[in-house]
């Protein structure tokens, strides 16, 4: 087979998939409707990089821990190649919302025993010192976490293999088909934009526009971030989360967010949402939000591509028209797939953390390499799981909040 793939979407998902395939010698035709990489959900000024521990070390926790480690290694590699990624390991403080949650956070650290450089529980006094602001509770301290400029990560991914990745912008894919051995993608005027044996869909919730992937339960969730004018070097100089997040000042702007509106795709900024973010900010750092008025704030809106179980979709797309074996022993392995069609999507509120590992996993699945995750986690992110909903071992919902912290 020709090692040529079309990737639709140049956000975190598409740029990571393209980068990992190009690293294996594939040539990539990358198509995006926008004018540049990282203009959709991946276009915020900054987002949070941190793991998601849990008492039972569930699949979401394990996946995110693996992804966090992988992302940091990927970032180091990009910077070693002098690529223009912007991220800072400032540490991330996740404050407990009350004493009950603080007790749970303490237990997670005591029982799971993570290395102290990855995670510690800090009491209220230390948390206040780290934040540079008096806070109401202690919380989890992730010294290796930080903020990431996601569009810079997209650009760095593509720049790493600038010869192998032919990126085309202002190209909206309206239709896909596989008449013979190749996938062909078409624009709104039914002009063929590209043809290749492998097609990777990384166009967020828009992937549902294609008949071949219309069965994937992707939904957009609007999120508005508020931009707070701030002087560099003022507190907090770390990322602080608690039902939302606030970043350090980055080029004179602190990001505070974010709202969450399922199936809302309106990209116009709302004063009411800035007001909501200021309330959220006050819950993180009491009294901090008083310095700003919602009416005067700028910000940014993006739509997270959500999946119903809060886990991403990475792998070969199943064929929803083919009969599913009635009592399969190994259901996902037996699901009929659409040849050459892959998806990397459903990153929800975690794309900054997940994308590097997701890109590597997808490239391994396409190229037949040893995958970077154990089999149960590969099954957990298999896009075919939704066709088996209700059958044993599939599509369990993770006990995870939808928010970005
Ligand atoms: C407000 C907000 C805060 C967030 N905070 C965090 C955080 O703190 N930490 C974290 O880990 N994650 C966070 N996220 C989540 C993260 O940003 C997303 O998971 C990630 O950006 C999704 O990447 P993507 O590539 O799937 O989607 P996108 O970045 O939206 O990329 C999809 C691309 O596909 C293109 N496209 C769509 N349709 C077509 C088509 N038909 N043809 C061609 N191109 C098409 C679009 O132009 C776009 O470039 C946040 C998201 C939001 C919105």
CSV table of C-alpha atoms and ligand atoms in Angstrom, one decimal:
chain,number,residue,atom,x,y,z
A,1,UNK,CA,0.0,0.0,0.0
A,2,UNK,CA,1.2,3.5,-0.8
A,3,UNK,CA,2.2,5.2,2.5
A,4,UNK,CA,0.0,8.3,1.8
A,5,UNK,CA,-2.7,9.5,4.1
A,6,UNK,CA,-5.2,12.4,4.0
A,7,UNK,CA,-5.7,14.0,7.3
A,8,UNK,CA,-8.8,16.3,7.7
A,9,UNK,CA,-8.3,18.9,10.4
A,10,UNK,CA,-5.2,20.8,11.6
A,11,UNK,CA,-6.1,21.1,15.3
A,12,UNK,CA,-4.4,19.2,18.1
A,13,UNK,CA,-5.8,15.9,16.8
A,14,UNK,CA,-5.0,16.2,13.1
A,15,UNK,CA,-1.5,17.8,13.6
A,16,UNK,CA,-0.5,15.1,16.1
A,17,UNK,CA,-1.7,12.3,13.8
A,18,UNK,CA,0.1,13.9,10.8
A,19,UNK,CA,3.3,14.4,12.8
A,20,UNK,CA,3.4,10.8,14.0
A,21,UNK,CA,2.6,9.3,10.6
A,22,UNK,CA,5.2,11.6,8.9
A,23,UNK,CA,7.8,10.5,11.5
A,24,UNK,CA,7.2,6.9,10.2
A,25,UNK,CA,7.8,7.9,6.6
A,26,UNK,CA,4.2,8.6,5.5
A,27,UNK,CA,3.4,11.5,3.2
A,28,UNK,CA,0.5,13.5,4.4
A,29,UNK,CA,-2.1,15.7,2.7
A,30,UNK,CA,-3.5,17.8,5.4
A,31,UNK,CA,-6.7,19.7,4.7
A,32,UNK,CA,-8.3,22.3,7.0
A,33,UNK,CA,-11.2,24.7,6.4
A,34,UNK,CA,-9.5,27.5,8.4
A,35,UNK,CA,-6.7,29.8,7.4
A,36,UNK,CA,-4.0,28.2,9.6
A,37,UNK,CA,-3.4,25.4,12.1
A,38,UNK,CA,-5.1,25.5,15.5
A,39,UNK,CA,-8.0,27.8,14.8
A,40,UNK,CA,-10.8,25.7,16.2
A,41,UNK,CA,-11.0,24.4,19.8
A,42,UNK,CA,-7.2,24.2,19.7
A,43,UNK,CA,-6.9,28.0,19.3
A,44,UNK,CA,-7.1,29.3,22.9
A,45,UNK,CA,-4.3,31.4,24.1
A,46,UNK,CA,-3.5,28.7,26.8
A,47,UNK,CA,-4.9,25.6,28.3
A,48,UNK,CA,-3.9,23.3,31.2
A,49,UNK,CA,-1.6,20.3,31.1
A,50,UNK,CA,-2.2,18.0,34.1
A,51,UNK,CA,-3.2,14.4,34.9
A,52,UNK,CA,-6.6,13.4,36.4
A,53,UNK,CA,-5.9,11.1,39.4
A,54,UNK,CA,-8.8,9.0,40.9
A,55,UNK,CA,-9.1,6.7,43.9
A,56,UNK,CA,-9.9,3.7,41.8
A,57,UNK,CA,-7.3,4.6,39.1
A,58,UNK,CA,-10.0,4.2,36.5
A,59,UNK,CA,-9.4,4.2,32.7
A,60,UNK,CA,-9.7,8.0,32.4
A,61,UNK,CA,-7.1,8.4,35.1
A,62,UNK,CA,-4.7,5.8,33.6
A,63,UNK,CA,-5.1,7.2,30.1
A,64,UNK,CA,-4.5,10.7,31.2
A,65,UNK,CA,-1.5,9.8,33.3
A,66,UNK,CA,0.1,8.0,30.3
A,67,UNK,CA,-0.8,10.9,28.1
A,68,UNK,CA,0.6,13.5,30.5
A,69,UNK,CA,3.9,11.7,30.6
A,70,UNK,CA,3.9,11.3,26.8
A,71,UNK,CA,3.0,14.9,26.2
A,72,UNK,CA,5.8,16.2,28.3
A,73,UNK,CA,8.3,14.0,26.5
A,74,UNK,CA,6.9,15.1,23.1
A,75,UNK,CA,7.2,18.8,24.2
A,76,UNK,CA,10.9,18.3,25.2
A,77,UNK,CA,11.5,16.6,21.8
A,78,UNK,CA,9.9,19.5,19.9
A,79,UNK,CA,11.9,22.1,21.9
A,80,UNK,CA,15.1,20.1,21.3
A,81,UNK,CA,14.3,20.4,17.6
A,82,UNK,CA,14.0,24.2,18.1
A,83,UNK,CA,10.3,24.1,17.1
A,84,UNK,CA,8.1,27.0,18.2
A,85,UNK,CA,6.1,25.3,20.9
A,86,UNK,CA,5.0,27.6,23.8
A,87,UNK,CA,4.5,25.9,27.1
A,88,UNK,CA,5.6,26.5,30.7
A,89,UNK,CA,6.0,24.0,33.5
A,90,UNK,CA,4.6,26.4,36.2
A,91,UNK,CA,3.0,23.6,38.2
A,92,UNK,CA,-0.8,23.2,38.5
A,93,UNK,CA,-2.7,23.6,41.8
A,94,UNK,CA,-6.1,21.9,41.8
A,95,UNK,CA,-7.9,23.2,44.9
A,96,UNK,CA,-10.5,21.1,46.7
A,97,UNK,CA,-13.9,22.7,46.7
A,98,UNK,CA,-14.6,21.7,50.3
A,99,UNK,CA,-13.3,19.6,53.2
A,100,UNK,CA,-14.9,16.5,51.9
A,101,UNK,CA,-13.2,16.8,48.5
A,102,UNK,CA,-9.9,17.7,50.3
A,103,UNK,CA,-10.2,14.4,52.3
A,104,UNK,CA,-10.7,12.5,49.0
A,105,UNK,CA,-7.7,14.2,47.4
A,106,UNK,CA,-5.6,13.3,50.4
A,107,UNK,CA,-6.7,9.7,50.2
A,108,UNK,CA,-5.8,9.5,46.5
A,109,UNK,CA,-2.3,10.6,47.3
A,110,UNK,CA,-1.9,8.3,50.3
A,111,UNK,CA,-3.3,5.2,48.5
A,112,UNK,CA,-1.9,5.7,45.0
A,113,UNK,CA,1.5,7.0,46.2
A,114,UNK,CA,2.5,8.9,43.1
A,115,UNK,CA,6.1,10.3,43.0
A,116,UNK,CA,6.1,13.6,44.8
A,117,UNK,CA,7.4,15.4,41.7
A,118,UNK,CA,4.2,14.3,40.0
A,119,UNK,CA,1.6,14.9,42.7
A,120,UNK,CA,1.4,16.0,46.3
A,121,UNK,CA,-1.5,17.1,48.5
A,122,UNK,CA,-0.8,20.5,50.0
A,123,UNK,CA,-2.7,22.0,52.9
A,124,UNK,CA,-4.4,25.4,52.7
A,125,UNK,CA,-1.4,27.4,53.9
A,126,UNK,CA,1.0,25.9,51.3
A,127,UNK,CA,-1.7,26.2,48.7
A,128,UNK,CA,-2.1,29.9,49.4
A,129,UNK,CA,1.7,30.4,49.3
A,130,UNK,CA,1.9,28.6,45.9
A,131,UNK,CA,-1.0,30.6,44.5
A,132,UNK,CA,0.3,33.8,45.9
A,133,UNK,CA,-3.3,34.5,47.1
A,134,UNK,CA,-5.3,33.3,50.2
A,135,UNK,CA,-7.3,30.3,49.2
A,136,UNK,CA,-10.2,28.4,51.0
A,137,UNK,CA,-8.8,24.9,50.9
A,138,UNK,CA,-5.8,22.7,50.2
A,139,UNK,CA,-5.6,20.7,47.1
A,140,UNK,CA,-3.5,18.6,44.6
A,141,UNK,CA,-0.2,20.1,43.5
A,142,UNK,CA,1.1,18.9,40.2
A,143,UNK,CA,4.7,20.3,40.0
A,144,UNK,CA,5.2,18.9,36.5
A,145,UNK,CA,2.0,20.5,35.1
A,146,UNK,CA,1.7,23.8,33.4
A,147,UNK,CA,0.1,25.8,30.6
A,148,UNK,CA,0.4,25.2,26.9
A,149,UNK,CA,-0.4,27.4,23.9
A,150,UNK,CA,-2.3,24.8,21.9
A,151,UNK,CA,-2.0,26.5,18.5
A,152,UNK,CA,1.8,26.6,18.9
A,153,UNK,CA,1.7,22.9,19.5
A,154,UNK,CA,-0.2,22.4,16.3
A,155,UNK,CA,2.3,24.6,14.4
A,156,UNK,CA,5.3,22.8,15.9
A,157,UNK,CA,3.9,19.4,15.0
A,158,UNK,CA,3.5,20.4,11.4
A,159,UNK,CA,6.8,22.2,11.2
A,160,UNK,CA,8.6,19.1,12.4
A,161,UNK,CA,8.0,17.3,9.1
A,162,UNK,CA,7.4,20.3,6.8
A,163,UNK,CA,8.4,18.3,3.7
A,164,UNK,CA,6.3,15.2,4.4
A,165,UNK,CA,3.2,17.1,5.4
A,166,UNK,CA,1.6,19.1,2.6
A,167,UNK,CA,-0.8,21.4,4.4
A,168,UNK,CA,-3.7,23.1,2.6
A,169,UNK,CA,-5.9,25.6,4.3
A,170,UNK,CA,-9.2,27.2,3.3
A,171,UNK,CA,-10.1,23.6,2.2
A,172,UNK,CA,-13.4,22.5,3.7
A,173,UNK,CA,-14.1,18.8,3.0
A,174,UNK,CA,-17.8,18.4,2.3
A,175,UNK,CA,-17.9,14.8,1.2
A,176,UNK,CA,-15.8,11.6,1.3
A,177,UNK,CA,-16.1,8.4,-0.7
A,178,UNK,CA,-14.2,5.2,-1.3
A,179,UNK,CA,-15.2,4.0,-4.8
A,180,UNK,CA,-12.2,1.5,-5.1
A,181,UNK,CA,-9.0,1.2,-3.1
A,182,UNK,CA,-8.6,4.9,-2.3
A,183,UNK,CA,-10.5,7.4,-0.2
A,184,UNK,CA,-11.4,10.6,-2.1
A,185,UNK,CA,-12.4,13.8,-0.4
A,186,UNK,CA,-14.4,16.6,-2.1
A,187,UNK,CA,-15.1,20.2,-1.4
A,188,UNK,CA,-18.5,22.0,-1.5
A,189,UNK,CA,-18.3,22.3,-5.3
A,190,UNK,CA,-17.7,18.5,-5.6
A,191,UNK,CA,-14.1,19.1,-6.6
A,192,UNK,CA,-11.8,16.2,-5.6
A,193,UNK,CA,-9.3,17.7,-3.2
A,194,UNK,CA,-7.2,14.6,-2.6
A,195,UNK,CA,-7.1,10.8,-2.8
A,196,UNK,CA,-5.2,8.3,-0.7
A,197,UNK,CA,-5.6,4.7,0.7
A,198,UNK,CA,-5.8,6.1,4.2
A,199,UNK,CA,-8.1,8.8,5.4
A,200,UNK,CA,-7.8,10.2,9.0
A,201,UNK,CA,-10.7,12.3,10.2
A,202,UNK,CA,-9.7,14.9,12.8
A,203,UNK,CA,-12.3,17.5,12.2
A,204,UNK,CA,-13.9,17.5,15.6
A,205,UNK,CA,-17.7,17.4,15.8
A,206,UNK,CA,-17.9,18.1,12.1
A,207,UNK,CA,-16.8,14.4,11.4
A,208,UNK,CA,-20.5,13.6,11.8
A,209,UNK,CA,-21.3,15.3,8.4
A,210,UNK,CA,-19.9,12.3,6.6
A,211,UNK,CA,-22.2,9.2,6.1
A,212,UNK,CA,-19.3,6.9,7.1
A,213,UNK,CA,-18.9,8.5,10.5
A,214,UNK,CA,-22.4,9.9,11.1
A,215,UNK,CA,-22.9,7.2,13.7
A,216,UNK,CA,-20.1,8.5,16.0
A,217,UNK,CA,-21.8,10.2,19.0
A,218,UNK,CA,-19.8,13.5,18.8
A,219,UNK,CA,-21.3,16.7,20.1
A,220,UNK,CA,-19.9,20.2,20.2
A,221,UNK,CA,-19.6,21.9,23.6
A,222,UNK,CA,-19.1,25.7,23.5
A,223,UNK,CA,-16.6,27.1,25.9
A,224,UNK,CA,-15.8,30.8,26.4
A,225,UNK,CA,-12.5,31.8,28.0
A,226,UNK,CA,-12.1,35.3,29.5
A,227,UNK,CA,-8.9,37.3,28.9
A,228,UNK,CA,-7.9,39.3,31.9
A,229,UNK,CA,-5.4,42.1,31.3
A,230,UNK,CA,-2.5,41.3,33.8
A,231,UNK,CA,1.0,42.3,34.5
A,232,UNK,CA,3.6,39.6,34.1
A,233,UNK,CA,5.1,38.5,37.4
A,234,UNK,CA,1.9,39.1,39.4
A,235,UNK,CA,0.1,36.3,41.3
A,236,UNK,CA,-0.8,33.7,40.4
A,237,UNK,CA,2.3,32.6,38.6
A,238,UNK,CA,1.0,29.0,38.5
A,239,UNK,CA,-2.1,27.5,37.0
A,240,UNK,CA,-4.9,27.3,39.6
A,241,UNK,CA,-8.0,25.2,39.1
A,242,UNK,CA,-11.2,24.6,41.0
A,243,UNK,CA,-14.3,24.1,38.9
A,244,UNK,CA,-12.5,26.2,36.3
A,245,UNK,CA,-9.0,27.6,35.9
A,246,UNK,CA,-6.8,30.7,35.8
A,247,UNK,CA,-3.4,30.9,34.2
A,248,UNK,CA,-0.4,33.0,34.9
A,249,UNK,CA,-0.1,36.2,32.8
A,250,UNK,CA,1.0,35.3,29.3
A,251,UNK,CA,2.0,38.3,27.1
A,252,UNK,CA,0.0,40.5,29.5
A,253,UNK,CA,-3.2,38.4,29.4
A,254,UNK,CA,-4.4,35.9,32.0
A,255,UNK,CA,-6.9,33.2,30.8
A,256,UNK,CA,-9.8,32.4,33.1
A,257,UNK,CA,-12.4,29.8,32.1
A,258,UNK,CA,-14.3,28.2,31.0
A,259,UNK,CA,-18.1,28.0,30.3
A,260,UNK,CA,-19.6,24.8,29.0
A,261,UNK,CA,-22.6,24.7,26.7
A,262,UNK,CA,-23.5,21.4,25.0
A,263,UNK,CA,-24.7,21.6,21.4
A,264,UNK,CA,-24.1,25.4,21.4
A,265,UNK,CA,-21.9,26.4,18.5
A,266,UNK,CA,-22.4,30.2,18.6
A,267,UNK,CA,-18.9,31.7,18.5
A,268,UNK,CA,-19.9,35.3,19.5
A,269,UNK,CA,-18.5,36.4,22.9
A,270,UNK,CA,-21.1,36.8,25.6
A,271,UNK,CA,-20.9,39.3,28.5
A,272,UNK,CA,-23.0,36.8,30.6
A,273,UNK,CA,-20.3,34.2,30.1
A,274,UNK,CA,-17.5,36.6,31.2
A,275,UNK,CA,-19.6,37.2,34.3
A,276,UNK,CA,-19.8,33.5,34.8
A,277,UNK,CA,-16.1,33.1,34.5
A,278,UNK,CA,-15.5,35.9,37.0
A,279,UNK,CA,-17.7,34.1,39.5
A,280,UNK,CA,-15.8,30.9,38.8
A,281,UNK,CA,-12.5,32.9,39.3
A,282,UNK,CA,-13.7,34.2,42.6
A,283,UNK,CA,-14.4,30.6,43.8
A,284,UNK,CA,-10.8,29.7,42.9
A,285,UNK,CA,-9.2,32.8,44.4
A,286,UNK,CA,-11.6,34.6,46.7
A,287,UNK,CA,-12.0,38.3,45.9
A,288,UNK,CA,-9.6,38.1,42.9
A,289,UNK,CA,-12.3,38.7,40.2
A,290,UNK,CA,-13.3,42.1,41.7
A,291,UNK,CA,-10.6,43.8,39.7
A,292,UNK,CA,-12.5,43.3,36.3
A,293,UNK,CA,-16.0,44.0,34.9
A,294,UNK,CA,-17.5,41.5,32.5
A,295,UNK,CA,-18.7,44.2,30.1
A,296,UNK,CA,-15.1,45.3,29.4
A,297,UNK,CA,-13.5,41.9,28.9
A,298,UNK,CA,-12.3,40.2,25.7
A,299,UNK,CA,-12.0,36.5,25.3
A,300,UNK,CA,-12.3,33.5,23.0
A,301,UNK,CA,-14.9,30.9,22.1
A,302,UNK,CA,-14.1,27.3,21.0
A,303,UNK,CA,-16.2,24.2,20.7
A,304,UNK,CA,-14.9,21.0,22.4
A,305,UNK,CA,-15.6,17.8,20.5
A,306,UNK,CA,-17.3,15.7,23.2
A,307,UNK,CA,-17.9,12.0,23.4
A,308,UNK,CA,-20.6,10.6,25.7
A,309,UNK,CA,-18.2,8.6,27.9
A,310,UNK,CA,-15.6,11.4,28.1
A,311,UNK,CA,-13.0,9.2,26.5
A,312,UNK,CA,-11.5,10.0,23.1
A,313,UNK,CA,-12.1,8.1,19.8
A,314,UNK,CA,-8.9,6.9,18.3
A,315,UNK,CA,-8.7,4.1,15.7
A,316,UNK,CA,-10.3,2.4,12.7
A,317,UNK,CA,-13.9,3.4,12.0
A,318,UNK,CA,-16.4,0.5,12.3
A,319,UNK,CA,-18.9,-0.2,9.5
A,320,UNK,CA,-22.3,0.7,11.0
A,321,UNK,CA,-24.1,-1.0,8.1
A,322,UNK,CA,-22.4,-4.4,8.6
A,323,UNK,CA,-24.2,-6.9,11.0
A,324,UNK,CA,-22.6,-7.2,14.4
A,325,UNK,CA,-21.9,-10.7,15.7
A,326,UNK,CA,-24.7,-11.5,18.2
A,327,UNK,CA,-22.7,-13.0,21.1
A,328,UNK,CA,-19.1,-12.2,20.3
A,329,UNK,CA,-16.3,-13.3,22.7
A,330,UNK,CA,-14.2,-10.4,21.7
A,331,UNK,CA,-16.6,-7.8,20.4
A,332,UNK,CA,-14.4,-5.0,19.4
A,333,UNK,CA,-11.9,-7.2,17.6
A,334,UNK,CA,-14.7,-8.8,15.6
A,335,UNK,CA,-16.4,-5.5,14.5
A,336,UNK,CA,-16.2,-5.0,10.8
A,337,UNK,CA,-14.3,-1.9,9.9
A,338,UNK,CA,-14.3,0.5,6.9
A,339,UNK,CA,-11.0,-0.1,5.2
A,340,UNK,CA,-8.5,2.7,5.5
A,341,UNK,CA,-10.8,5.0,7.5
A,342,UNK,CA,-9.6,6.2,10.9
A,343,UNK,CA,-10.7,8.8,13.4
A,344,UNK,CA,-8.9,10.8,16.1
A,345,UNK,CA,-11.5,12.8,17.8
A,346,UNK,CA,-13.7,13.3,20.9
A,347,UNK,CA,-11.0,15.0,22.9
A,348,UNK,CA,-13.5,17.0,24.8
A,349,UNK,CA,-11.9,19.1,27.4
A,350,UNK,CA,-8.6,17.1,27.4
A,351,UNK,CA,-7.1,17.6,24.0
A,352,UNK,CA,-4.0,19.4,25.2
A,353,UNK,CA,-3.2,16.5,27.5
A,354,UNK,CA,-4.2,13.6,25.2
A,355,UNK,CA,-3.2,14.7,21.7
A,356,UNK,CA,0.5,13.6,21.6
A,357,UNK,CA,-0.3,10.1,22.9
A,358,UNK,CA,-3.4,9.9,20.7
A,359,UNK,CA,-1.4,10.7,17.6
A,360,UNK,CA,1.2,8.1,18.5
A,361,UNK,CA,-1.5,5.4,19.1
A,362,UNK,CA,-3.2,6.1,15.9
A,363,UNK,CA,0.0,6.0,13.9
A,364,UNK,CA,0.8,2.6,15.6
A,365,UNK,CA,-2.6,1.2,14.7
A,366,UNK,CA,-2.3,2.3,11.1
A,367,UNK,CA,1.3,1.2,10.7
A,368,UNK,CA,1.1,-2.0,12.7
A,369,UNK,CA,3.6,-0.9,15.3
A,370,UNK,CA,3.5,-1.9,19.0
A,371,UNK,CA,0.9,0.5,20.6
A,372,UNK,CA,1.9,2.7,23.5
A,373,UNK,CA,-1.1,1.7,25.7
A,374,UNK,CA,-2.3,-1.6,27.1
A,375,UNK,CA,-5.1,-3.5,25.3
A,376,UNK,CA,-7.9,-2.4,27.7
A,377,UNK,CA,-7.1,1.3,27.2
A,378,UNK,CA,-7.0,0.8,23.4
A,379,UNK,CA,-10.4,-0.8,23.6
A,380,UNK,CA,-11.6,2.1,25.8
A,381,UNK,CA,-10.8,4.6,23.1
A,382,UNK,CA,-11.8,2.4,20.1
A,383,UNK,CA,-14.4,4.3,18.1
A,384,UNK,CA,-16.2,1.1,17.5
A,385,UNK,CA,-17.3,0.9,21.1
A,386,UNK,CA,-20.4,2.9,20.5
A,387,UNK,CA,-21.8,0.4,18.1
A,388,UNK,CA,-21.6,-2.2,20.9
A,389,UNK,CA,-23.3,0.0,23.6
A,390,UNK,CA,-25.1,-2.2,26.0
A,391,UNK,CA,-23.0,-5.2,25.3
A,392,UNK,CA,-20.4,-6.5,27.8
A,393,UNK,CA,-17.3,-4.5,28.4
A,394,UNK,CA,-18.1,-1.5,26.3
A,395,UNK,CA,-18.8,2.2,26.6
A,396,UNK,CA,-18.9,2.6,30.3
A,397,UNK,CA,-19.2,6.2,31.4
A,398,UNK,CA,-16.3,7.7,33.4
A,399,UNK,CA,-17.1,9.6,36.6
A,400,UNK,CA,-15.6,12.7,35.2
A,401,UNK,CA,-16.8,16.3,35.1
A,402,UNK,CA,-17.1,17.9,31.7
A,403,UNK,CA,-15.1,21.0,32.6
A,404,UNK,CA,-11.5,21.9,31.7
A,405,UNK,CA,-10.0,21.6,35.1
B,1,LIG,C1,-12.8,26.7,26.3
B,1,LIG,C2,-11.9,25.5,26.2
B,1,LIG,C3,-11.0,25.3,27.2
B,1,LIG,C4,-10.2,24.1,27.1
B,1,LIG,N1,-9.2,23.9,28.0
B,1,LIG,C5,-8.4,22.8,28.0
B,1,LIG,C6,-7.5,22.5,29.0
B,1,LIG,O1,-7.3,23.3,29.9
B,1,LIG,N2,-6.7,21.4,28.9
B,1,LIG,C7,-6.9,20.5,27.8
B,1,LIG,O2,-6.2,19.5,27.8
B,1,LIG,N3,-7.8,20.7,26.9
B,1,LIG,C8,-8.6,21.8,26.9
B,1,LIG,N4,-9.5,22.1,26.0
B,1,LIG,C9,-9.8,21.0,25.0
B,1,LIG,C10,-8.9,21.1,23.8
B,1,LIG,O3,-8.7,22.4,23.4
B,1,LIG,C11,-9.6,20.3,22.7
B,1,LIG,O4,-9.9,19.0,23.1
B,1,LIG,C12,-8.8,20.2,21.4
B,1,LIG,O5,-8.5,21.5,21.0
B,1,LIG,C13,-9.6,19.5,20.3
B,1,LIG,O6,-8.8,19.4,19.2
B,1,LIG,P1,-9.3,18.9,17.8
B,1,LIG,O7,-8.1,18.9,16.9
B,1,LIG,O8,-10.1,17.6,17.9
B,1,LIG,O9,-10.4,20.0,17.4
B,1,LIG,P2,-10.2,21.4,16.7
B,1,LIG,O10,-9.0,22.1,17.3
B,1,LIG,O11,-11.5,22.1,16.7
B,1,LIG,O12,-9.7,21.1,15.2
B,1,LIG,C14,-10.6,20.6,14.2
B,1,LIG,C15,-10.2,21.2,12.9
B,1,LIG,O13,-10.9,20.7,11.9
B,1,LIG,C16,-11.2,21.7,10.9
B,1,LIG,N5,-12.4,21.3,10.2
B,1,LIG,C17,-13.6,21.1,10.7
B,1,LIG,N6,-14.5,20.6,9.8
B,1,LIG,C18,-13.7,20.6,8.6
B,1,LIG,C19,-14.0,20.1,7.3
B,1,LIG,N7,-15.2,19.7,7.0
B,1,LIG,N8,-13.0,20.2,6.4
B,1,LIG,C20,-11.8,20.6,6.7
B,1,LIG,N9,-11.5,21.0,8.0
B,1,LIG,C21,-12.4,21.0,8.9
B,1,LIG,C22,-11.4,22.9,11.8
B,1,LIG,O14,-11.1,24.1,11.0
B,1,LIG,C23,-10.3,22.7,12.9
B,1,LIG,O15,-9.1,23.3,12.5
B,1,LIG,C24,-10.3,23.2,26.0
B,1,LIG,C25,-11.2,23.5,25.0
B,1,LIG,C26,-12.0,24.7,25.1
B,1,LIG,C27,-13.0,25.0,23.9
